Coordinates of C-alpha atoms in Angstrom, one line a residue:
M1 CA 35.9 -12.8 -21.9
T2 CA 39.8 -13.4 -22.4
D3 CA 41.5 -10.2 -24.6
V4 CA 42.0 -12.6 -27.6
K5 CA 42.1 -10.2 -30.3
G6 CA 42.7 -10.9 -34.0
G7 CA 41.2 -13.2 -37.2
A8 CA 40.1 -16.8 -36.5
P9 CA 43.1 -18.9 -36.8
A10 CA 43.2 -20.8 -40.3
G11 CA 41.7 -24.3 -40.6
E12 CA 40.2 -23.7 -37.5
R13 CA 37.3 -21.6 -38.5
C14 CA 33.7 -22.0 -37.7
M15 CA 30.2 -20.5 -37.5
M16 CA 28.6 -19.7 -34.2
V17 CA 25.3 -19.3 -33.0
L18 CA 24.0 -17.7 -30.8
S19 CA 19.7 -19.1 -30.2
D20 CA 17.0 -20.1 -28.2
S21 CA 15.8 -23.5 -28.6
L22 CA 13.9 -22.4 -32.5
A23 CA 17.4 -23.2 -33.1
Y24 CA 17.3 -27.0 -31.9
Y25 CA 13.7 -27.7 -31.5
G26 CA 12.3 -29.7 -34.1
P27 CA 8.3 -30.8 -34.3
V28 CA 8.4 -33.0 -31.2
G29 CA 11.0 -31.9 -29.3
G30 CA 14.3 -31.2 -28.9
L31 CA 17.4 -32.3 -30.8
P32 CA 21.1 -32.0 -30.3
A33 CA 22.8 -29.2 -31.5
N34 CA 24.5 -30.8 -34.5
D35 CA 21.5 -32.4 -35.7
P36 CA 21.4 -32.3 -39.6
R37 CA 18.1 -30.9 -39.8
I38 CA 17.9 -28.2 -37.7
W39 CA 18.8 -24.6 -39.5
P40 CA 22.3 -24.3 -38.0
S41 CA 23.4 -27.6 -39.3
L42 CA 21.8 -27.0 -42.7
V43 CA 23.7 -23.5 -43.5
G44 CA 26.4 -24.8 -42.1
A45 CA 26.9 -27.4 -44.5
D46 CA 25.6 -25.7 -47.5
V47 CA 28.6 -22.4 -46.5
G48 CA 31.0 -25.2 -45.5
L49 CA 31.6 -24.7 -41.7
P50 CA 31.3 -26.3 -38.7
V51 CA 28.6 -24.8 -36.3
K52 CA 29.1 -24.1 -32.8
L53 CA 25.4 -23.8 -31.5
F54 CA 25.2 -21.9 -27.8
G55 CA 20.8 -21.6 -27.0
R56 CA 18.7 -22.5 -24.0
I57 CA 15.0 -22.8 -24.1
G58 CA 12.9 -19.5 -23.6
W59 CA 16.5 -17.2 -23.7
T60 CA 16.1 -14.0 -24.2
S61 CA 19.0 -11.1 -25.4
R62 CA 19.4 -10.8 -21.5
D63 CA 19.8 -14.5 -20.9
V64 CA 22.3 -14.7 -24.4
W65 CA 24.4 -12.1 -22.6
W66 CA 24.8 -14.0 -19.7
A67 CA 25.8 -16.4 -21.7
L68 CA 28.0 -14.5 -23.7
T69 CA 30.1 -13.7 -20.5
Q70 CA 29.9 -16.3 -18.6
D71 CA 30.2 -19.7 -20.8
P72 CA 33.8 -20.3 -21.0
N73 CA 32.9 -22.8 -24.2
I74 CA 32.1 -19.1 -25.7
W75 CA 34.9 -18.3 -25.0
A76 CA 37.1 -20.6 -26.3
T77 CA 35.1 -20.6 -29.5
V78 CA 35.0 -16.8 -30.1
P79 CA 39.0 -16.7 -31.2
H80 CA 38.1 -19.6 -33.9
T81 CA 34.9 -17.8 -35.2
D82 CA 33.9 -17.1 -39.3
V83 CA 30.8 -15.2 -38.2
V84 CA 28.6 -15.1 -36.0
V85 CA 24.9 -15.1 -36.3
L86 CA 22.4 -13.8 -33.6
A87 CA 19.0 -15.7 -33.7
F88 CA 17.2 -14.5 -30.4
G89 CA 15.3 -11.8 -29.3
G90 CA 12.1 -13.8 -31.0
M91 CA 11.3 -14.4 -26.8
D92 CA 11.3 -10.8 -25.7
T93 CA 8.9 -9.7 -27.5
L94 CA 6.2 -12.3 -26.1
P95 CA 3.7 -11.3 -23.7
S96 CA 4.9 -12.1 -20.1
P97 CA 2.1 -10.9 -17.8
L98 CA 4.0 -12.5 -15.4
P99 CA 7.9 -11.6 -14.4
T100 CA 9.8 -13.8 -16.5
A101 CA 11.9 -14.3 -13.4
L102 CA 9.2 -15.8 -11.4
R103 CA 9.1 -19.2 -14.2
E104 CA 13.0 -19.5 -13.2
Q105 CA 12.5 -20.3 -10.2
I106 CA 9.5 -22.5 -10.1
R107 CA 12.2 -25.3 -10.5
Y108 CA 13.8 -24.5 -6.8
V109 CA 10.2 -24.5 -5.4
R110 CA 10.2 -27.1 -2.2
P111 CA 8.4 -29.2 -1.2
N112 CA 8.0 -31.0 -4.6
R113 CA 4.1 -30.3 -4.2
L114 CA 4.7 -26.9 -3.5
R115 CA 6.6 -26.6 -6.6
Q116 CA 3.9 -28.3 -8.5
L117 CA 1.1 -25.9 -7.0
V118 CA 3.2 -23.3 -8.3
R119 CA 3.5 -23.8 -11.5
D120 CA 0.2 -25.1 -11.9
A121 CA -1.0 -21.6 -11.4
Y122 CA 1.8 -20.0 -13.4
S123 CA 0.3 -22.4 -16.0
W124 CA -2.9 -20.9 -15.8
V125 CA -2.8 -17.4 -15.4
Q126 CA 0.2 -17.4 -18.3
P127 CA -2.0 -18.0 -20.9
R128 CA -5.0 -16.0 -19.8
G129 CA -2.3 -12.8 -19.3
A130 CA -1.1 -12.9 -22.3
R131 CA -4.2 -11.9 -24.1
L132 CA -3.1 -8.5 -22.9
G133 CA -0.2 -8.5 -25.3
W134 CA 1.5 -6.7 -22.4
P135 CA 4.2 -6.2 -20.5
L136 CA 6.4 -8.2 -23.1
A137 CA 9.4 -10.4 -21.9
L138 CA 12.0 -7.6 -22.6
P139 CA 11.3 -4.0 -23.9
P140 CA 12.2 -3.2 -27.6
K141 CA 14.4 -0.5 -25.7
V142 CA 16.0 -3.5 -23.2
T143 CA 16.7 -6.0 -25.9
V144 CA 18.2 -3.5 -28.3
E145 CA 20.5 -2.6 -24.7
Y146 CA 21.5 -6.2 -24.3
L147 CA 22.5 -6.1 -28.4
D148 CA 25.0 -3.1 -28.2
K149 CA 26.6 -5.3 -24.7
I150 CA 26.9 -8.4 -26.9
R151 CA 28.0 -6.7 -30.0
D152 CA 30.7 -4.2 -28.1
A153 CA 31.8 -7.7 -26.0
L154 CA 32.4 -9.8 -29.9
T155 CA 34.0 -6.4 -31.7
Q156 CA 35.9 -5.5 -28.8
L157 CA 37.8 -9.4 -29.2
R158 CA 37.8 -9.7 -32.4
P159 CA 37.0 -6.1 -34.7
D160 CA 36.9 -7.8 -37.7
L161 CA 34.5 -10.6 -37.1
P162 CA 31.1 -10.7 -39.4
I163 CA 28.0 -10.2 -37.4
V164 CA 24.8 -11.6 -39.4
M165 CA 21.7 -10.4 -37.3
C166 CA 18.5 -12.4 -37.4
L167 CA 15.3 -10.3 -36.7
P168 CA 11.9 -12.2 -34.8
P169 CA 9.7 -15.4 -36.3
T170 CA 6.1 -15.2 -35.1
H171 CA 4.4 -17.7 -33.8
R172 CA 0.9 -18.8 -32.4
S173 CA 0.8 -20.8 -29.4
P174 CA -2.2 -21.5 -26.5
Y175 CA 1.0 -20.9 -24.3
Y176 CA 1.0 -17.0 -25.0
G177 CA -2.7 -16.9 -26.0
Y178 CA -2.0 -16.6 -29.6
V179 CA -0.4 -13.1 -29.3
H180 CA 2.5 -11.7 -31.0
T181 CA 1.5 -7.5 -30.7
G182 CA 5.1 -7.4 -29.2
R183 CA 7.0 -8.7 -32.8
I184 CA 6.1 -4.9 -34.7
P185 CA 8.2 -2.8 -32.6
T186 CA 10.5 -5.4 -31.3
T187 CA 11.7 -6.0 -35.0
A188 CA 11.9 -2.3 -35.8
A189 CA 14.0 -1.6 -32.9
I190 CA 16.3 -4.3 -33.8
A191 CA 16.5 -3.3 -37.6
R192 CA 17.2 0.3 -36.3
W193 CA 20.2 -0.9 -34.3
A194 CA 21.0 -3.2 -37.0
E195 CA 21.3 -0.6 -39.4
Q196 CA 23.1 2.4 -37.1
H197 CA 26.1 -0.6 -37.3
G198 CA 26.2 -1.8 -40.7
L199 CA 25.0 -5.7 -39.6
P200 CA 23.1 -7.7 -42.7
C201 CA 19.5 -9.0 -41.3
V202 CA 17.9 -12.2 -42.1
D203 CA 13.8 -11.5 -41.5
F204 CA 12.7 -14.8 -39.7
Y205 CA 8.9 -13.5 -40.0
P206 CA 7.2 -14.6 -43.3
A207 CA 8.3 -18.0 -43.6
T208 CA 7.6 -18.9 -40.0
R209 CA 4.3 -16.8 -40.5
D210 CA 4.0 -19.2 -43.9
A211 CA 4.7 -22.7 -42.1
F212 CA 2.5 -22.0 -39.3
E213 CA -0.5 -21.0 -41.7
D214 CA 0.6 -24.7 -43.7
P215 CA -0.9 -27.7 -42.3
A216 CA 2.3 -29.5 -44.7
A217 CA 4.9 -27.5 -43.0
E218 CA 4.5 -30.3 -39.7
M219 CA 4.8 -27.4 -37.2
N220 CA 5.9 -28.3 -33.8
P221 CA 2.2 -28.9 -32.1
D222 CA 3.0 -26.1 -29.3
G223 CA 2.7 -23.2 -31.5
I224 CA 6.2 -22.1 -31.6
H225 CA 8.4 -24.4 -32.1
W226 CA 9.2 -25.4 -36.1
G227 CA 8.6 -28.8 -38.9
F228 CA 11.8 -29.6 -40.8
S229 CA 10.5 -27.9 -43.9
C230 CA 10.6 -24.3 -42.1
H231 CA 14.3 -25.0 -40.8
R232 CA 15.2 -25.4 -44.2
Q233 CA 13.1 -22.3 -45.6
I234 CA 15.0 -20.6 -42.4
A235 CA 18.8 -22.0 -43.8
D236 CA 17.8 -20.6 -47.5
L237 CA 16.8 -16.9 -46.5
V238 CA 20.3 -17.6 -43.8
V239 CA 22.7 -19.2 -46.3
P240 CA 23.5 -16.1 -49.0
V241 CA 23.6 -13.8 -46.0
V242 CA 26.4 -15.6 -44.3
E243 CA 28.3 -16.0 -47.5
T244 CA 28.0 -12.6 -48.3
S245 CA 29.7 -11.4 -45.0
R246 CA 32.3 -13.9 -45.1
A247 CA 33.1 -12.8 -48.7
T248 CA 33.2 -8.7 -47.6
R249 CA 34.7 -8.6 -44.3

């Protein structure tokens, strides 16, 4: 990224959220980044900051790092950011018996018939192999390595920039064999890393666990994404941490 050291210019402040699809998917699918019902928008409204949300479905910590180094829209946002919320890592914790790179490359297979056969084979193997709970999409050690890179890049440009770290949520997804044994070690590794750098954490696990167990929460049938009541609960957790981070920087 271009070197732009210094504080956020007055009158141009925003909250930047680096995330995966959990930030912008609702109970029936993906939504625009400015939808008022998703948790980043709710947090922005509560703390009085416009939100710049960067994320895509399936993003791991590695994908966020690549975006940070390649997306000029992120580069343009960093100088005006009042606080950064790192809300990813959930994908890192999921069992991935087949390499994630394989899934990403399926879209390029030609001809169309072969691509469909490969996709069908992947869809058959993934949930069954996921029951083993291993290997993870990213091992905890690798997740922390990418977190270090992301933090170093941001603080190199903005040493004063408050950063909030969100700990991984859970899922109840048949696509991952209803298995989530990777959450605990990855959460522990992220929490240790955040403590070492003095970064506040928001734990997404309790709220998402309870929501998936509550039929009234109307979570997405995929068992991964959330209903709007869960988005509200997550926002209520993030708001006070963001406010404190801004006040104490």
